[in-house]
Tab-separated table of C-alpha atoms in Angstrom:
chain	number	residue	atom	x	y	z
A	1	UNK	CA	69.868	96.972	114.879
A	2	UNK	CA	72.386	94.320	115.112
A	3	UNK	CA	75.847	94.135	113.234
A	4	UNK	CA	74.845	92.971	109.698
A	5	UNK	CA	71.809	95.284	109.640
A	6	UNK	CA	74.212	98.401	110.619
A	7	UNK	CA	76.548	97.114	108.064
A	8	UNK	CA	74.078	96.899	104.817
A	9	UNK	CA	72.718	99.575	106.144
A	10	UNK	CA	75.975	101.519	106.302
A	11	UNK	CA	76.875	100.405	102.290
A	12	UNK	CA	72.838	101.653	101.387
A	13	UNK	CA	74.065	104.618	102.724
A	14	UNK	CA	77.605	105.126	101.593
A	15	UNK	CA	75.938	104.498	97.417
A	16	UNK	CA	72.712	106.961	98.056
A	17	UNK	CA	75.626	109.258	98.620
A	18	UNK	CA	77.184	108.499	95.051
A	19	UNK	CA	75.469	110.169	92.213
A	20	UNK	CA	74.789	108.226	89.306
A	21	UNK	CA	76.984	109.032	86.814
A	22	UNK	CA	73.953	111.187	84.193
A	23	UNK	CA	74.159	113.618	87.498
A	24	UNK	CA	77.596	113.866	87.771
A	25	UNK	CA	76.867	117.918	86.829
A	26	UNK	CA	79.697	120.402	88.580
A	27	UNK	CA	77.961	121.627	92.009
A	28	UNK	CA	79.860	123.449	95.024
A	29	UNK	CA	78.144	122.842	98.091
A	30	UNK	CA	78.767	126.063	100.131
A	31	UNK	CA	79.053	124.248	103.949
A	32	UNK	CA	78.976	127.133	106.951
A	33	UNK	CA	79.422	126.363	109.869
A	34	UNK	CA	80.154	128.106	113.523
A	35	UNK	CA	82.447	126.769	116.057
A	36	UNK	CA	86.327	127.123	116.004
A	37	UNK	CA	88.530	126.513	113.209
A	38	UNK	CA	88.787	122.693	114.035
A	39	UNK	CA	84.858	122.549	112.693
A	40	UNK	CA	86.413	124.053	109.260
A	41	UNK	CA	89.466	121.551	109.517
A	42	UNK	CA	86.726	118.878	110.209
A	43	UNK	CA	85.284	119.156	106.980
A	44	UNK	CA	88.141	120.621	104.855
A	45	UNK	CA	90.380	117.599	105.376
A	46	UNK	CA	88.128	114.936	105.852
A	47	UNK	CA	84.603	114.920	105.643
A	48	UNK	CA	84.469	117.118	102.146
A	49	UNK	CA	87.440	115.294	100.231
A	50	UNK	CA	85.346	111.805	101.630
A	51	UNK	CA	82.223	113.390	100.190
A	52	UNK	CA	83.767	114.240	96.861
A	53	UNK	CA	85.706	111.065	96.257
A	54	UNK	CA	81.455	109.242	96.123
A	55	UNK	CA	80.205	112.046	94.240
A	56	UNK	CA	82.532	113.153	91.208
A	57	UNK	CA	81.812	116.481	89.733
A	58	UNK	CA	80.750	118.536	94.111
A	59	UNK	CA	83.352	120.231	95.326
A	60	UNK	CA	82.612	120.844	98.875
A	61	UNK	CA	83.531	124.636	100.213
A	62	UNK	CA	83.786	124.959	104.024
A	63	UNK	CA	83.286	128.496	105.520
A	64	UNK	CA	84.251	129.248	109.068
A	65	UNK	CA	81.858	131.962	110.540
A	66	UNK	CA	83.521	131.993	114.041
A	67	UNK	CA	82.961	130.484	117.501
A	68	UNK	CA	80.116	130.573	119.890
A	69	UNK	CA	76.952	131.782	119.706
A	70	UNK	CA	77.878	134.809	117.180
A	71	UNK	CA	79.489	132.530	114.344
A	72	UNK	CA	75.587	131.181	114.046
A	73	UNK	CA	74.647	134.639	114.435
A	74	UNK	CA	76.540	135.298	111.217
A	75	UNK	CA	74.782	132.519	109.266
A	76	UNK	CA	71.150	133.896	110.333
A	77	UNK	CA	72.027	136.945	108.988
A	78	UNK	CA	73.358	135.662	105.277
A	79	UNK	CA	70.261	133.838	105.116
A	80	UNK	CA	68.072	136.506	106.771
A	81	UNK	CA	69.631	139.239	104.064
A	82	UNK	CA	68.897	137.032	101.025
A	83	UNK	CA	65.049	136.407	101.982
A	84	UNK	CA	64.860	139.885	102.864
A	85	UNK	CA	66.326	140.172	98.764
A	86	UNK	CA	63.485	137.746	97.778
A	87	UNK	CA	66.677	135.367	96.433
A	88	UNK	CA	65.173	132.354	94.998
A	89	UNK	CA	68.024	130.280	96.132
A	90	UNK	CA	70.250	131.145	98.709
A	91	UNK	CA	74.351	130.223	98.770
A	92	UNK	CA	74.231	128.454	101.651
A	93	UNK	CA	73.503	124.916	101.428
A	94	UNK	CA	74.687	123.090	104.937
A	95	UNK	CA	75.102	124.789	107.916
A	96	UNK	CA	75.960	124.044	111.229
A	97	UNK	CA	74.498	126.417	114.094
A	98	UNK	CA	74.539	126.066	117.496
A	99	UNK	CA	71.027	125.007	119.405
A	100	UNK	CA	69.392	128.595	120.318
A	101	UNK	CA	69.822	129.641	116.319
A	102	UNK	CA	68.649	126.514	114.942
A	103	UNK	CA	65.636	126.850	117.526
A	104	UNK	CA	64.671	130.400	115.828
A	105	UNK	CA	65.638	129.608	112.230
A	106	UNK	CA	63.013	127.285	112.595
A	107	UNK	CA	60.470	129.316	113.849
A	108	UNK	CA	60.895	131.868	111.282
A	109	UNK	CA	60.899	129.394	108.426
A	110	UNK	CA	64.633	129.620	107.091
A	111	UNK	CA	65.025	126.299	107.429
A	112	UNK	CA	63.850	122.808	105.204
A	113	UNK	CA	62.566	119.805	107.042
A	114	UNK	CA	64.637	117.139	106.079
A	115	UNK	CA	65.076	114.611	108.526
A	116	UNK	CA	62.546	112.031	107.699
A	117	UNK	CA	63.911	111.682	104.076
A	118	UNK	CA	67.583	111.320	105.452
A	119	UNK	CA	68.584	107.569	105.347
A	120	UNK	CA	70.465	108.236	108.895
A	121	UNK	CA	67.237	110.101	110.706
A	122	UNK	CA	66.175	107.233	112.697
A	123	UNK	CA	69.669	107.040	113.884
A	124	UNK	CA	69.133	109.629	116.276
A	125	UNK	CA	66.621	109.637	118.398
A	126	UNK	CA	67.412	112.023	121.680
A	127	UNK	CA	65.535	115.105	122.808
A	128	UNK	CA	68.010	117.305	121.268
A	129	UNK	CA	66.312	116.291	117.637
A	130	UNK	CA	63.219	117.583	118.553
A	131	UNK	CA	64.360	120.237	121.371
A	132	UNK	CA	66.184	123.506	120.893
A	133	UNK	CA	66.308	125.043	124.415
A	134	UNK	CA	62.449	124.950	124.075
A	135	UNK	CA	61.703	125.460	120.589
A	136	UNK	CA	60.588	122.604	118.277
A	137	UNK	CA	62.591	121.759	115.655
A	138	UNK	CA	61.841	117.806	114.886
A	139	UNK	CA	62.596	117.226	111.433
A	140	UNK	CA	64.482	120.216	110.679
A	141	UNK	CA	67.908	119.344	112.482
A	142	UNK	CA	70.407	116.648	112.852
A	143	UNK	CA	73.006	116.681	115.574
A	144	UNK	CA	76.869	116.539	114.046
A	145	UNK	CA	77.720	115.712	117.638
A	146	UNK	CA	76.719	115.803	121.315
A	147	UNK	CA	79.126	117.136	123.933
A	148	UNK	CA	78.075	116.558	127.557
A	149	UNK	CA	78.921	117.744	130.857
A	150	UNK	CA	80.177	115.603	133.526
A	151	UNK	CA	80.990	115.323	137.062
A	152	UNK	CA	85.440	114.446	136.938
A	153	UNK	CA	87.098	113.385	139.725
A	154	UNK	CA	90.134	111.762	141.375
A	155	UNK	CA	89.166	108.060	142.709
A	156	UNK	CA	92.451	107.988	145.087
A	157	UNK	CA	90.565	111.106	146.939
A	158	UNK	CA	87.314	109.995	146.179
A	159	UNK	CA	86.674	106.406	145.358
A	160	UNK	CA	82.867	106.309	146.016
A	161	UNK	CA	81.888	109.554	144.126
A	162	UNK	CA	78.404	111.157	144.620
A	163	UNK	CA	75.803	109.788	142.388
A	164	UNK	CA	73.081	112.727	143.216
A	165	UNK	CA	73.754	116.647	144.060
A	166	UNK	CA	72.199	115.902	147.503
A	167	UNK	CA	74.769	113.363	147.621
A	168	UNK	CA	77.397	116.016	146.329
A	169	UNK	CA	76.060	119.036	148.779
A	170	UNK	CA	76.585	116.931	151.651
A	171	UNK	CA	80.135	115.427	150.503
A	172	UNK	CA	81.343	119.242	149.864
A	173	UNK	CA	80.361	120.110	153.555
A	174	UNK	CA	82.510	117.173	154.246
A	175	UNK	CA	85.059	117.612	152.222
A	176	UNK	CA	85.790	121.871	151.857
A	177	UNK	CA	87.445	122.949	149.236
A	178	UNK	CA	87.688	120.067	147.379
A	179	UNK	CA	85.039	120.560	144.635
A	180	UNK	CA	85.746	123.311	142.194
A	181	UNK	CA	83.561	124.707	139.458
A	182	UNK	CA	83.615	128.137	137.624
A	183	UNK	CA	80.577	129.791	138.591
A	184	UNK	CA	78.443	131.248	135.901
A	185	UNK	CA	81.335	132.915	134.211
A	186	UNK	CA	83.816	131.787	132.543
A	187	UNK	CA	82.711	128.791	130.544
A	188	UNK	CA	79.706	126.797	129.972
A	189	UNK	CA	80.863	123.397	131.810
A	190	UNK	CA	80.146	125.616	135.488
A	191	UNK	CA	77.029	127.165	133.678
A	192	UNK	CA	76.134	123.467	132.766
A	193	UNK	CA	76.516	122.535	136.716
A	194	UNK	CA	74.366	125.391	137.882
A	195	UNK	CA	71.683	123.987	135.180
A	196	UNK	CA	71.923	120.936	136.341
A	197	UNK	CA	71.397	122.230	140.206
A	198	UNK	CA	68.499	124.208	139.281
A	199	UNK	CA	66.663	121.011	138.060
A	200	UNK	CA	67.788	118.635	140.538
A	201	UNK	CA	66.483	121.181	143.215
A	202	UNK	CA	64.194	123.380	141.170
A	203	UNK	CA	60.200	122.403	141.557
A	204	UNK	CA	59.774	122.119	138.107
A	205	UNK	CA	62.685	120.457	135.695
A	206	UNK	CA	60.809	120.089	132.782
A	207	UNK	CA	59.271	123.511	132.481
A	208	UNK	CA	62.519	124.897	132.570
A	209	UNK	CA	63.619	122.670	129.768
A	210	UNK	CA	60.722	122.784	127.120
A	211	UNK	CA	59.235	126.411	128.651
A	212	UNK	CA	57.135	128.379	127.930
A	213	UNK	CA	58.791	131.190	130.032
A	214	UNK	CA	56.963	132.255	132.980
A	215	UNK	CA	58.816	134.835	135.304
A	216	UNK	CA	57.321	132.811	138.166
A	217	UNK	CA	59.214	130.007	137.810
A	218	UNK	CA	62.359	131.591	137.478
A	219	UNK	CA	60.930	133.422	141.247
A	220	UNK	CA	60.418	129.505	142.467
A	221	UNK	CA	64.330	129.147	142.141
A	222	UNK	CA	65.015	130.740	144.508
A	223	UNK	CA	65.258	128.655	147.692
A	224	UNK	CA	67.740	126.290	145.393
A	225	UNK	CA	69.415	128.745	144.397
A	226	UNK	CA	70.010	130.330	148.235
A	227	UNK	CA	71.532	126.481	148.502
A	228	UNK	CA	73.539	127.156	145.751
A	229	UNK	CA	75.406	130.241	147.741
A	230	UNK	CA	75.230	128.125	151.004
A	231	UNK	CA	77.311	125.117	148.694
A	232	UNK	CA	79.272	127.543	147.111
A	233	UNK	CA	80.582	128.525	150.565
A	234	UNK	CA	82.530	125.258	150.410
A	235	UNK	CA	83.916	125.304	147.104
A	236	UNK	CA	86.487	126.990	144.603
A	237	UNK	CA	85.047	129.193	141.940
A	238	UNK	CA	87.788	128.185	138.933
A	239	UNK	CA	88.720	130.182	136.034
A	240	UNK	CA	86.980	128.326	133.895
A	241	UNK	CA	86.622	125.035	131.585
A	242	UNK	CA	90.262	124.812	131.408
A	243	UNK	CA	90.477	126.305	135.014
A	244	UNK	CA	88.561	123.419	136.516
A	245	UNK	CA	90.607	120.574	134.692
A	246	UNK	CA	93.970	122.203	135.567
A	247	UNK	CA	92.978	122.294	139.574
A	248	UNK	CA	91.969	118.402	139.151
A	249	UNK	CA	95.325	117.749	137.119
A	250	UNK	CA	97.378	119.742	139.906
A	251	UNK	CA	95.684	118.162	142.979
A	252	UNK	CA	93.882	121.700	143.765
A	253	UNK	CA	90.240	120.141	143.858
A	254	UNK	CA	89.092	116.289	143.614
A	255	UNK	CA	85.876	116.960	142.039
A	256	UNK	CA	84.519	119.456	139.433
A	257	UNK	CA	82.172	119.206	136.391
A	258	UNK	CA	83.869	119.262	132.971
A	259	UNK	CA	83.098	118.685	129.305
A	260	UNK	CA	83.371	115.188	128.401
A	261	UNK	CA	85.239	115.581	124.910
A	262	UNK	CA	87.555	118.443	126.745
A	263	UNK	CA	88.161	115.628	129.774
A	264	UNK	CA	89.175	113.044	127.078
A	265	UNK	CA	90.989	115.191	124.691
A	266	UNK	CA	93.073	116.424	127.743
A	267	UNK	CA	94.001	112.822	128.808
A	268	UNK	CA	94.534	111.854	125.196
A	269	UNK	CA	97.603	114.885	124.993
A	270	UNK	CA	99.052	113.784	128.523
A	271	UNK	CA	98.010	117.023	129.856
A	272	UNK	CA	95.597	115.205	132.461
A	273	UNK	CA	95.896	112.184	134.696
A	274	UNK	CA	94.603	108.735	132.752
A	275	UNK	CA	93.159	108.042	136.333
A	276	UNK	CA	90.754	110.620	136.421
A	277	UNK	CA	87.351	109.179	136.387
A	278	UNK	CA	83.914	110.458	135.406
A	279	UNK	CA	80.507	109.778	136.949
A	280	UNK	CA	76.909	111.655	135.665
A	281	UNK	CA	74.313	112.025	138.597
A	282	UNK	CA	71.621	110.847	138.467
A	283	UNK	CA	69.363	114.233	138.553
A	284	UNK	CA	71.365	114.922	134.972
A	285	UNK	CA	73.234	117.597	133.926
A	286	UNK	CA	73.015	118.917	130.395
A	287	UNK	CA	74.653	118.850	127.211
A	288	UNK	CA	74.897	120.211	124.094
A	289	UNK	CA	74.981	119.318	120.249
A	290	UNK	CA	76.070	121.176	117.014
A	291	UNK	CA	73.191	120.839	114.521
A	292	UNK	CA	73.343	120.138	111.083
A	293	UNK	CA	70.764	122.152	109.271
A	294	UNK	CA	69.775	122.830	105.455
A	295	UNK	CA	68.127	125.936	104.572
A	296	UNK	CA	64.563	126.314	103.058
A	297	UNK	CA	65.851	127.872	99.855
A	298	UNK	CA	69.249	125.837	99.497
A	299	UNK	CA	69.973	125.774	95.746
A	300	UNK	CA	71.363	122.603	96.105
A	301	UNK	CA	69.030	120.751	98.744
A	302	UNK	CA	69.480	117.121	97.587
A	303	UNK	CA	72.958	117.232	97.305
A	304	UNK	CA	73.087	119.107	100.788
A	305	UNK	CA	70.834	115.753	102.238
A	306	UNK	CA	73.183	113.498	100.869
A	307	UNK	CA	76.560	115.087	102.879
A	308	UNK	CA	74.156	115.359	105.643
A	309	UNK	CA	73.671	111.643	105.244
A	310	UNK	CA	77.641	110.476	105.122
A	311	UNK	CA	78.108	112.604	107.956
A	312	UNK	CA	75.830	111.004	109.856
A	313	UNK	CA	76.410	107.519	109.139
A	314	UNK	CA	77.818	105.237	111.387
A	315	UNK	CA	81.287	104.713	109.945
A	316	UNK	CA	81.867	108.206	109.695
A	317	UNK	CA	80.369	109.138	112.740
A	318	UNK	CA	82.807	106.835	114.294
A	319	UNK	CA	86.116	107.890	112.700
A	320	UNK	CA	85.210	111.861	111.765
A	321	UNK	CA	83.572	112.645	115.776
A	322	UNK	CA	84.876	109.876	117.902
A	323	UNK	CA	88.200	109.023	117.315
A	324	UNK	CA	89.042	112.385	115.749
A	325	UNK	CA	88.250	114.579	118.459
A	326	UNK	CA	86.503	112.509	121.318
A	327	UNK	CA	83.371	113.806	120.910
A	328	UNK	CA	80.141	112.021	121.721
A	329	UNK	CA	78.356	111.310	118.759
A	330	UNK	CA	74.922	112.982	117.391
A	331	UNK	CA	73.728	109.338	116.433
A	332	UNK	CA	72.595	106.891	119.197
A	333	UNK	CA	76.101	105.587	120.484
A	334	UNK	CA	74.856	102.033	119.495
A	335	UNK	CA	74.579	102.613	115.763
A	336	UNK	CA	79.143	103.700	116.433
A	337	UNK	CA	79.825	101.083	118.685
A	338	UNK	CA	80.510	98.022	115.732
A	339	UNK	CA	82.949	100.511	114.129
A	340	UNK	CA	85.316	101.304	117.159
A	341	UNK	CA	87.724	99.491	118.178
A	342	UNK	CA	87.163	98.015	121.558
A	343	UNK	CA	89.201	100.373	123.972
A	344	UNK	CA	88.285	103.707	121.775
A	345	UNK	CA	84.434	102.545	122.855
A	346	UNK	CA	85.782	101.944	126.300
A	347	UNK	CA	87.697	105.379	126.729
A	348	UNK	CA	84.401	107.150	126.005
A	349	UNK	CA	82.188	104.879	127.586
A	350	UNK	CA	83.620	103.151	130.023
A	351	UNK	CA	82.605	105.904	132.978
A	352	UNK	CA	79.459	107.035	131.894
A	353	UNK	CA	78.097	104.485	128.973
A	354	UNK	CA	75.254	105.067	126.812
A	355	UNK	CA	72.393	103.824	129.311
A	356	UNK	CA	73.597	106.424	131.634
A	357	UNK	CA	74.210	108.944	128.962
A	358	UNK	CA	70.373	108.106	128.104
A	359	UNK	CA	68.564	108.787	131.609
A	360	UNK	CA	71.706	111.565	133.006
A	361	UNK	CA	71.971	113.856	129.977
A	362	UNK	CA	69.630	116.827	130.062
A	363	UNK	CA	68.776	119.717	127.168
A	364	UNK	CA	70.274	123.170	128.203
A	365	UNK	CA	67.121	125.160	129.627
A	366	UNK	CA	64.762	126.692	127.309
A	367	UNK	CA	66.249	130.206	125.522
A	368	UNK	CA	64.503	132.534	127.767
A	369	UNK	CA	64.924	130.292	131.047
A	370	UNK	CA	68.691	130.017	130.506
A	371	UNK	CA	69.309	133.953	130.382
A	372	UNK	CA	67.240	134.240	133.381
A	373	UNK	CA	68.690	131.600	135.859
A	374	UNK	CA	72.443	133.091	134.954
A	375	UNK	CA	71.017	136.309	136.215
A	376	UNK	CA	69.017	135.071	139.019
A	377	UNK	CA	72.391	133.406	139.902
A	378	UNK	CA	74.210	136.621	139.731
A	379	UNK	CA	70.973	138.059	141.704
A	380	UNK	CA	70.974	135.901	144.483
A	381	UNK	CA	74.234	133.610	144.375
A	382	UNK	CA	76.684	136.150	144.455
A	383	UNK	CA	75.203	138.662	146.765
C-alpha cells in the first residue's frame, strides 16, 4: 500500500469510527483488559477520550483486571459466569487477553469473529492472527501490539555478533561468562531464549509451535536440551528481565536476550547505554502480542468493532504503541512507517527491521508444549 492509499485509507477509517449523528444514542463501552496499569493508562488517557471525541454520546470505561496470565484469567471468568447465567448480553464489550486465553475463549465459543468486517484486518497479517500457542483463532483476534525478544549486546565487546545459536554456542565457549540470560525463572525474555533453543536445535520446530501435543516430542528434546546445560556451563543465569539488562548496562555480560520494547524503553530513560545494539538470529526467537478480542454476546458489538478499528489504524498505531511506549506494533510495521518520524522508525528498526522481524520472530510454543519444555528444562537442565 503506498502513502496516499494508507492515507485515504487512514481518513475511511478515522469517519467509519464516527457515528452518524441519528446514532449518537448514550453507550458505555465497558473495555477490560489484563496487563499492568499502563494498559489502563493506555486507554484512559488516550485511546478512549480519542474514541469519544469521533463518536459523541460512548463514553469509554477502562477496567484493569491485573497483570500476567491471571488478569485474563479474570476476564474468562466474568464472561464464563454470565453464560453460565444464560445473560443475553454480557458487560464486557472489548477485552484484551493475553495469547493462551484468547486461544481457549475461542475454542469454547466466548468469543465473536470479527476480523474480516474490521476495516484494519488486512493490516495484520502475522501468525499471531491466526495462532494462539497452537489454537486457531483467525478471525476472532487482533493484536494491540507485538513485543519480541531479542538477542542485546555491546558492539565495543562484540562487534560481529552471532547471527545463529550454533554461532552463539560456540562464541560462549569462547567467550565465558560473557552471555547472561535468566534461565527459566524469573521472566519470560530467558524463557523466550530457551524457546528459541529448543527450535533451533529441536527436530521438529513447527510441531512445537502449532502442536498437537505429543509427549514424544517433548522426549526428542532432549539431546538439545543436554546442550542447553553443557552452554549454560558458560554463562550467567540473571535475575531476570531487568536482571539481564542491568548486567549489559554495568559491563557484567556483553550479550543476553531481552524484550525489545523493555531494551528501548530503558535507553529512552537513560537507564541503558544508546550503544547497545540488537541482532535476531536467524533460527528466531519468539514473541508475543496482546490481543484485542470482542465477546460473542457483547451488548454493544458494533460499537466495540469500531474502537477496535481506531486502535488499529495506522495513525494511532503509530502514536498510541510506538512512540508511547516503544512497542512493536500489532499491524504490519509498513502500514506505521509513513506516520513516524524518521529516527522514531529508525530507533525501533534500525537493528532488527521489519524483513528480519518477518523471517526471525517465532509464536511462543503451543499451550501444552510450553508447560512441558519449562519442566523438561528444570528436568534435565538443572540437574
Amino acid at each position: 500500500m503506498d502513502r496516499r492509499s494508507l492515507l485515504l485509507a487512514t481518513a475511511a477509517i478515522a469517519g467509519a469510527g464516527a457515528l452518524p449523528a441519528h446514532a449518537q444514542q448514550r453507550v458505555t463501552l465497558n473495555v477490560l483488559t489484563a496487563g499492568d496499569q499502563n494498559m489502563v493508562d493506555y486507554i484512559t488517557d488516550y485511546l478512549g477520550p480519542l474514541f469519544q471525541r469521533q463518536n459523541p454520546g460512548v463514553t469509554v470505561r477502562a477496567i484493569g483486571t491485573g497483570p500476567g496470565d491471571a488478569g485474563s484469567q479474570r476476564i474468562w471468568e466474568r464472561l464464563e459466569a454470565q453464560r453460565r447465567a444464560n445473560a443475553q448480553s454480557v458487560d464486557v464489550d472489548v477485552a484484551v487477553v493475553h495469547q493462551n486465553m484468547a486461544g481457549r475463549m475461542v475454542a469454547e465459543g466466548l468469543l465473536a469473529r470479527f476480523r474480516e468486517q474490521a476495516a484494519t484486518g488486512n493490516l495484520a497479517t502475522s501468525a499471531v492472527t491466526r495462532n494462539a500457542l497452537g489454537q486457531n483463532v483467525d478471525g476472532f483476534v487482533m493484536p494491540m501490539f507485538n513485543s519480541q525478544v531479542a538477542i542485546a549486546f555491546n558492539p565495543a565487546r562484540v562487534p560481529n555478533p552471532p547471527t545463529s545459536f550454533e554461532a552463539l554456542e560456540q562464541w560462549a565457549r569462547q567467550n565465558p561468562r560473557r552471555f547472561g540470560y535468566n534461565g527459566i525463572r524469573g521472566g519470560m525474555s530467558g524463557v523466550g531464549f530457551v524457546f528459541g533453543w529448543a527450535y533451533a536445535f529441536g527436530p521438529d520446530q513447527r510441531r512445537l509451535i502449532e502442536g498437537p501435543f505429543d509427549a514424544e516430542a517433548v522426549a526428542a528434546l532432549t539431546p538439545a536440551l543436554q546442550r542447553l546445560r553443557e552452554f549454560n556451563r558458560n554463562v550467567v543465569i540473571t535475575g531476570g528481565n531487568a536482571g539481564t539488562l542491568d548486567a549489559l548496562n554495568r559491563g557484567e555480560i556483553d550479550m543476553g536476550p531481552v524484550w525489545m520494547d523493555m531494551f528501548y524503553t530503558w535507553q529512552a530513560e537513560g537507564r541503558l547505554s544508546p550503544n547497545m545494539r540488537l541482532v535476531l538470529p536467524e533460527s528466531g526467537l519468539p514473541g508475543q502480542p496482546m490481543y484485542y478480542v470482542i465477546p460473542a454476546r457483547a451488548a454493544n458489538a458494533d460499537v466495540a468493532r469500531r474502537f477496535i478499528e481506531l486502535a488499529t489504524s495506522p495513525p494511532v498505531q503509530a502514536e498510541g504503541i510506538v512512540r508511547r511506549f516503544n512497542w512493536l506494533p500489532g499491524i504490519d510495521a509498513q502500514h506505521v512507517q509513513a506516520h513516524l518520524d524518521q529516527q522514531t522508525w529508525n530507533r525501533l528498526f534500525r537493528d532488527v527491521p521489519p524483513d528480519v522481524l518477518a523471517r526471525g520472530a517465532r509464536p511462543m510454543p503451543q499451550a501444552d508444549f510450553m508447560r512441558a519444555i519449562q519442566e523438561a528444562y528444570e528436568r534435565v537442565v538443572l540437574n
